[in-house]
N, CA, C and O of each residue as an XYZ file, in Angstrom:
388
protein
N       6.646      9.264    -19.484
C       7.743      9.472    -18.483
C       7.201     10.366    -17.377
O       6.144     10.985    -17.501
N       7.962     10.407    -16.299
C       7.612     11.262    -15.172
C       8.910     11.827    -14.585
O       9.967     11.207    -14.699
N       8.829     12.957    -13.983
C       9.987     13.568    -13.337
C       9.705     13.604    -11.843
O       8.662     14.095    -11.410
N      10.643     13.080    -11.059
C      10.478     13.059     -9.581
C      11.696     13.789     -8.981
O      12.781     13.216     -8.880
N      11.505     15.051     -8.587
C      12.620     15.781     -7.942
C      12.554     15.641     -6.423
O      11.476     15.682     -5.830
N      13.699     15.480     -5.817
C      13.856     15.454     -4.361
C      14.931     16.530     -4.047
O      16.119     16.352     -4.317
N      14.461     17.633     -3.474
C      15.297     18.779     -3.199
C      15.422     18.948     -1.660
O      14.422     19.148     -0.971
N      16.629     18.866     -1.153
C      16.849     19.001      0.282
C      17.957     19.988      0.579
O      18.993     19.994     -0.085
N      17.742     20.796      1.547
C      18.747     21.775      2.013
C      19.219     22.675      0.883
O      20.404     22.990      0.783
N      18.285     23.086      0.032
C      18.604     24.000     -1.068
C      17.376     24.894     -1.292
O      16.307     24.417     -1.675
N      17.550     26.191     -1.046
C      16.429     27.121     -1.219
C      16.463     27.872     -2.548
O      15.576     28.668     -2.856
N      17.528     27.591     -3.337
C      17.646     28.338     -4.599
C      16.887     27.665     -5.805
O      16.536     28.339     -6.773
N      16.658     26.377     -5.718
C      16.053     25.672     -6.828
C      14.569     25.424     -6.520
O      14.223     24.890     -5.466
N      13.732     25.809     -7.429
C      12.265     25.630     -7.230
C      11.838     24.313     -7.942
O      12.246     24.026     -9.067
N      11.035     23.569     -7.256
C      10.611     22.269     -7.706
C       9.939     22.340     -9.127
O      10.341     21.612    -10.034
N       8.956     23.190     -9.294
C       8.211     23.259    -10.571
C       9.102     23.813    -11.702
O       8.945     23.409    -12.854
N      10.000     24.700    -11.399
C      10.912     25.193    -12.414
C      11.833     24.081    -12.892
O      12.140     23.984    -14.080
N      12.274     23.237    -11.952
C      13.152     22.102    -12.314
C      12.343     21.152    -13.182
O      12.842     20.705    -14.214
N      11.114     20.828    -12.802
C      10.307     19.856    -13.608
C      10.066     20.407    -14.997
O      10.207     19.658    -15.964
N       9.720     21.639    -15.152
C       9.460     22.176    -16.482
C      10.693     22.290    -17.331
O      10.639     22.129    -18.550
N      11.827     22.572    -16.677
C      13.102     22.619    -17.416
C      13.451     21.241    -17.968
O      13.846     21.120    -19.128
N      13.311     20.210    -17.152
C      13.612     18.859    -17.607
C      12.620     18.390    -18.717
O      12.996     17.759    -19.705
N      11.340     18.742    -18.482
C      10.331     18.367    -19.487
C      10.655     19.009    -20.831
O      10.501     18.387    -21.882
N      11.091     20.223    -20.782
C      11.460     20.936    -22.049
C      12.632     20.247    -22.741
O      12.669     20.121    -23.965
N      13.593     19.802    -21.921
C      14.750     19.101    -22.492
C      14.400     17.737    -23.057
O      14.981     17.302    -24.051
N      13.455     17.067    -22.428
C      12.997     15.762    -22.922
C      12.333     15.913    -24.244
O      12.529     15.083    -25.132
N      11.564     16.929    -24.408
C      10.902     17.224    -25.661
C       9.442     16.768    -25.732
O       8.964     16.005    -24.892
N       8.748     17.268    -26.770
C       7.324     16.997    -26.978
C       7.033     15.575    -27.529
O       5.894     15.109    -27.516
N       8.070     14.930    -27.996
C       7.875     13.629    -28.626
C       7.482     12.553    -27.547
O       6.896     11.521    -27.874
N       7.819     12.827    -26.289
C       7.540     11.864    -25.227
C       6.352     12.363    -24.404
O       6.208     13.561    -24.159
N       5.511     11.429    -23.985
C       4.262     11.768    -23.261
C       4.471     11.596    -21.756
O       5.028     10.604    -21.285
N       4.006     12.592    -21.039
C       4.047     12.550    -19.561
C       2.939     11.636    -19.085
O       1.787     11.785    -19.491
N       3.281     10.689    -18.226
C       2.338      9.752    -17.640
C       2.708      9.558    -16.174
O       3.622      8.797    -15.857
N       2.012     10.234    -15.295
C       2.361     10.173    -13.852
C       1.884      8.918    -13.182
O       2.464      8.485    -12.186
N       0.793      8.300    -13.731
C       0.207      7.103    -13.135
C       1.068      5.840    -13.376
O       1.339      5.079    -12.447
N       1.487      5.636    -14.630
C       2.229      4.440    -14.996
C       3.273      4.774    -16.035
O       3.124      4.393    -17.196
N       4.345      5.487    -15.648
C       5.340      5.936    -16.640
C       6.266      4.774    -17.113
O       6.631      3.900    -16.327
N       6.620      4.794    -18.375
C       7.597      3.858    -18.910
C       9.004      4.156    -18.273
O       9.722      3.239    -17.873
N       9.343      5.399    -18.201
C      10.615      5.845    -17.582
C      10.388      6.904    -16.567
O       9.474      7.714    -16.716
N      11.191      6.933    -15.531
C      11.138      7.967    -14.490
C      12.496      8.658    -14.420
O      13.542      8.012    -14.358
N      12.452      9.969    -14.433
C      13.658     10.724    -14.266
C      13.722     11.220    -12.803
O      12.934     12.074    -12.397
N      14.608     10.708    -12.074
C      14.785     11.074    -10.663
C      15.896     12.112    -10.587
O      16.989     11.911    -11.118
N      15.593     13.263     -9.898
C      16.595     14.293     -9.703
C      16.713     14.463     -8.199
O      15.751     14.828     -7.522
N      17.900     14.196     -7.689
C      18.202     14.321     -6.249
C      19.157     15.560     -6.095
O      20.264     15.606     -6.632
N      18.666     16.494     -5.366
C      19.505     17.690     -5.062
C      19.638     17.789     -3.556
O      18.647     17.842     -2.829
N      20.897     17.812     -3.097
C      21.243     17.960     -1.694
C      22.278     19.088     -1.599
O      23.397     18.943     -2.091
N      21.920     20.179     -0.985
C      22.789     21.364     -0.902
C      23.170     21.797     -2.327
O      22.286     22.196     -3.084
N      24.417     21.735     -2.711
C      24.806     22.145     -4.021
C      25.214     20.957     -4.880
O      25.929     21.132     -5.867
N      24.778     19.763     -4.530
C      25.152     18.537     -5.283
C      23.841     18.042     -5.965
O      22.776     18.011     -5.348
N      23.964     17.665     -7.239
C      22.846     17.138     -8.019
C      23.198     15.778     -8.631
O      24.266     15.575     -9.209
N      22.239     14.858     -8.471
C      22.373     13.529     -9.102
C      21.088     13.295     -9.900
O      19.996     13.704     -9.505
N      21.267     12.615    -11.050
C      20.111     12.355    -11.905
C      20.150     10.944    -12.404
O      21.217     10.443    -12.757
N      19.009     10.281    -12.446
C      18.920      8.918    -12.977
C      17.682      8.767    -13.806
O      16.666      9.415    -13.552
N      17.763      7.911    -14.799
C      16.559      7.563    -15.628
C      16.370      6.096    -15.345
O      17.253      5.269    -15.575
N      15.161      5.792    -14.824
C      14.862      4.397    -14.383
C      13.627      3.884    -15.085
O      12.700      4.636    -15.390
N      13.634      2.572    -15.338
C      12.487      1.898    -15.922
C      11.802      1.056    -14.836
O      12.412      0.726    -13.819
N      10.572      0.726    -15.058
C       9.749     -0.150    -14.146
C       9.766      0.439    -12.733
O       9.813     -0.319    -11.765
N       9.732      1.729    -12.591
C       9.801      2.375    -11.262
C       8.627      1.984    -10.365
O       8.813      1.651     -9.195
N       7.419      2.029    -10.926
C       6.223      1.704    -10.141
C       6.155      0.184     -9.836
O       5.904     -0.251     -8.712
N       6.399     -0.595    -10.933
C       6.324     -2.034    -10.782
C       7.296     -2.584     -9.730
O       6.991     -3.524     -8.996
N       8.467     -1.963     -9.691
C       9.547     -2.340     -8.687
C       9.460     -1.591     -7.436
O      10.441     -1.528     -6.696
N       8.321     -1.000     -7.137
C       8.034     -0.331     -5.846
C       9.096      0.703     -5.554
O       9.662      0.730     -4.461
N       9.373      1.568     -6.541
C      10.324      2.657     -6.372
C      11.734      2.132     -6.022
O      12.518      2.790     -5.338
N      12.002      0.965     -6.505
C      13.294      0.282     -6.284
C      13.579      0.057     -4.806
O      14.734      0.043     -4.381
N      12.483     -0.124     -4.004
C      12.595     -0.409     -2.597
C      12.533     -1.916     -2.407
O      11.470     -2.515     -2.567
N      13.664     -2.539     -2.064
C      13.735     -3.987     -1.974
C      12.817     -4.550     -0.914
O      12.219     -5.608     -1.108
N      12.696     -3.845      0.222
C      11.855     -4.340      1.266
C      10.379     -4.401      0.809
O       9.687     -5.369      1.125
N       9.899     -3.412      0.092
C       8.548     -3.405     -0.410
C       8.298     -4.491     -1.439
O       7.224     -5.093     -1.471
N       9.291     -4.739     -2.280
C       9.151     -5.830     -3.265
C       8.983     -7.160     -2.563
O       8.114     -7.935     -2.964
N       9.764     -7.475     -1.533
C       9.699     -8.756     -0.843
C       8.426     -8.835      0.048
O       7.894     -9.924      0.261
N       7.955     -7.708      0.554
C       6.683     -7.730      1.297
C       5.561     -8.181      0.438
O       4.772     -9.030      0.850
N       5.454     -7.629     -0.780
C       4.404     -8.035     -1.715
C       4.539     -9.501     -2.108
O       3.539    -10.206     -2.247
N       5.766     -9.957     -2.284
C       5.958    -11.331     -2.668
C       5.510    -12.306     -1.554
O       4.916    -13.351     -1.821
N       5.820    -11.922     -0.287
C       5.421    -12.744      0.827
C       3.899    -12.743      0.979
O       3.302    -13.771      1.297
N       3.276    -11.581      0.750
C       1.813    -11.515      0.893
C       1.143    -12.351     -0.179
O       0.113    -12.973      0.079
N       1.700    -12.379     -1.364
C       1.140    -13.163     -2.474
C       1.346    -14.657     -2.194
O       0.503    -15.455     -2.605
N       2.406    -15.071     -1.529
C       2.696    -16.479     -1.287
C       1.831    -17.003     -0.129
O       1.472    -18.180     -0.133
N       1.484    -16.154      0.871
C       0.742    -16.647      2.002
C      -0.605    -17.261      1.626
O      -0.924    -18.342      2.120
N      -1.395    -16.632      0.792
C      -2.710    -17.280      0.424
C      -2.516    -18.612     -0.260
O      -3.328    -19.516     -0.065
N      -1.466    -18.772     -1.060
C      -1.179    -20.039     -1.699
C      -0.853    -21.121     -0.677
O      -1.322    -22.253     -0.791
N      -0.059    -20.772      0.309
C       0.335    -21.709      1.321
C      -0.879    -22.101      2.166
O      -1.024    -23.263      2.547
N      -1.748    -21.131      2.458
C      -2.931    -21.420      3.221
C      -3.860    -22.299      2.466
O      -4.466    -23.189      3.065
N      -4.018    -22.104      1.148
C      -4.852    -22.976      0.316
C      -4.330    -24.399      0.305
O      -5.109    -25.347      0.404
N      -3.001    -24.563      0.186
C      -2.401    -25.871      0.190
C      -2.643    -26.578      1.537
O      -2.959    -27.766      1.584
N      -2.482    -25.801      2.641
C      -2.747    -26.415      3.957
C      -4.231    -26.780      4.143
O      -4.541    -27.821      4.722
N      -5.146    -25.930      3.654
C      -6.576    -26.225      3.715
C      -6.865    -27.494      2.915
O      -7.604    -28.352      3.398
N      -6.324    -27.644      1.737
C      -6.546    -28.798      0.888
C      -6.005    -30.044      1.577
O      -6.661    -31.085      1.541
N      -4.856    -29.978      2.191
C      -4.307    -31.094      2.864
C      -5.137    -31.531      4.079
O      -5.291    -32.717      4.372
N      -5.661    -30.514      4.767
C      -6.540    -30.815      5.933
C      -7.845    -31.465      5.478
O      -8.347    -32.372      6.142
N      -8.386    -31.022      4.384
C      -9.617    -31.597      3.817
C      -9.359    -33.076      3.418
O     -10.186    -33.953      3.667
N      -8.219    -33.313      2.811
C      -7.881    -34.659      2.343
C      -7.695    -35.609      3.586
O      -8.115    -36.765      3.559
N      -7.064    -35.087      4.646
C      -6.872    -35.874      5.812
C      -8.231    -36.208      6.472
O      -8.434    -37.330      6.936
N      -9.147    -35.239      6.509
C     -10.475    -35.467      7.097
C     -11.218    -36.521      6.280
O     -11.881    -37.380      6.862
N     -11.131    -36.484      4.992
C     -11.856    -37.408      4.134
C     -11.277    -38.815      4.264
O     -12.015    -39.799      4.216
N      -9.965    -38.909      4.429
C      -9.375    -40.238      4.594
C      -9.704    -40.871      5.953
O      -9.743    -42.094      6.083
N      -9.944    -40.012      6.976
C     -10.297    -40.511      8.307
C     -11.682    -41.008      8.309
O     -11.996    -41.858      9.142
N     -12.587    -40.542      7.420
C     -13.991    -40.954      7.435
C     -14.098    -42.209      6.738
O     -15.193    -42.758      6.619
């Protein structure tokens, strides 16, 4: 798991203290993995309001950013389309000869 705090307009809560408190609550049975976590605990603090979520596939789904997910999909599809166009062009050239 990983803990990702976002603290805005609040000077009373310290980032590292928040992370260590949540890690202590999660317990030692779970392993911290910042590179490829199974679950991500997002803590959003704005002024005196706190929201918390536990998310899966956070890295694979590009931090749940829809625009980034579709950008990657389009980039992966472009080479396939170019290959198909190149193959069609080669077939047309061969049929003309």
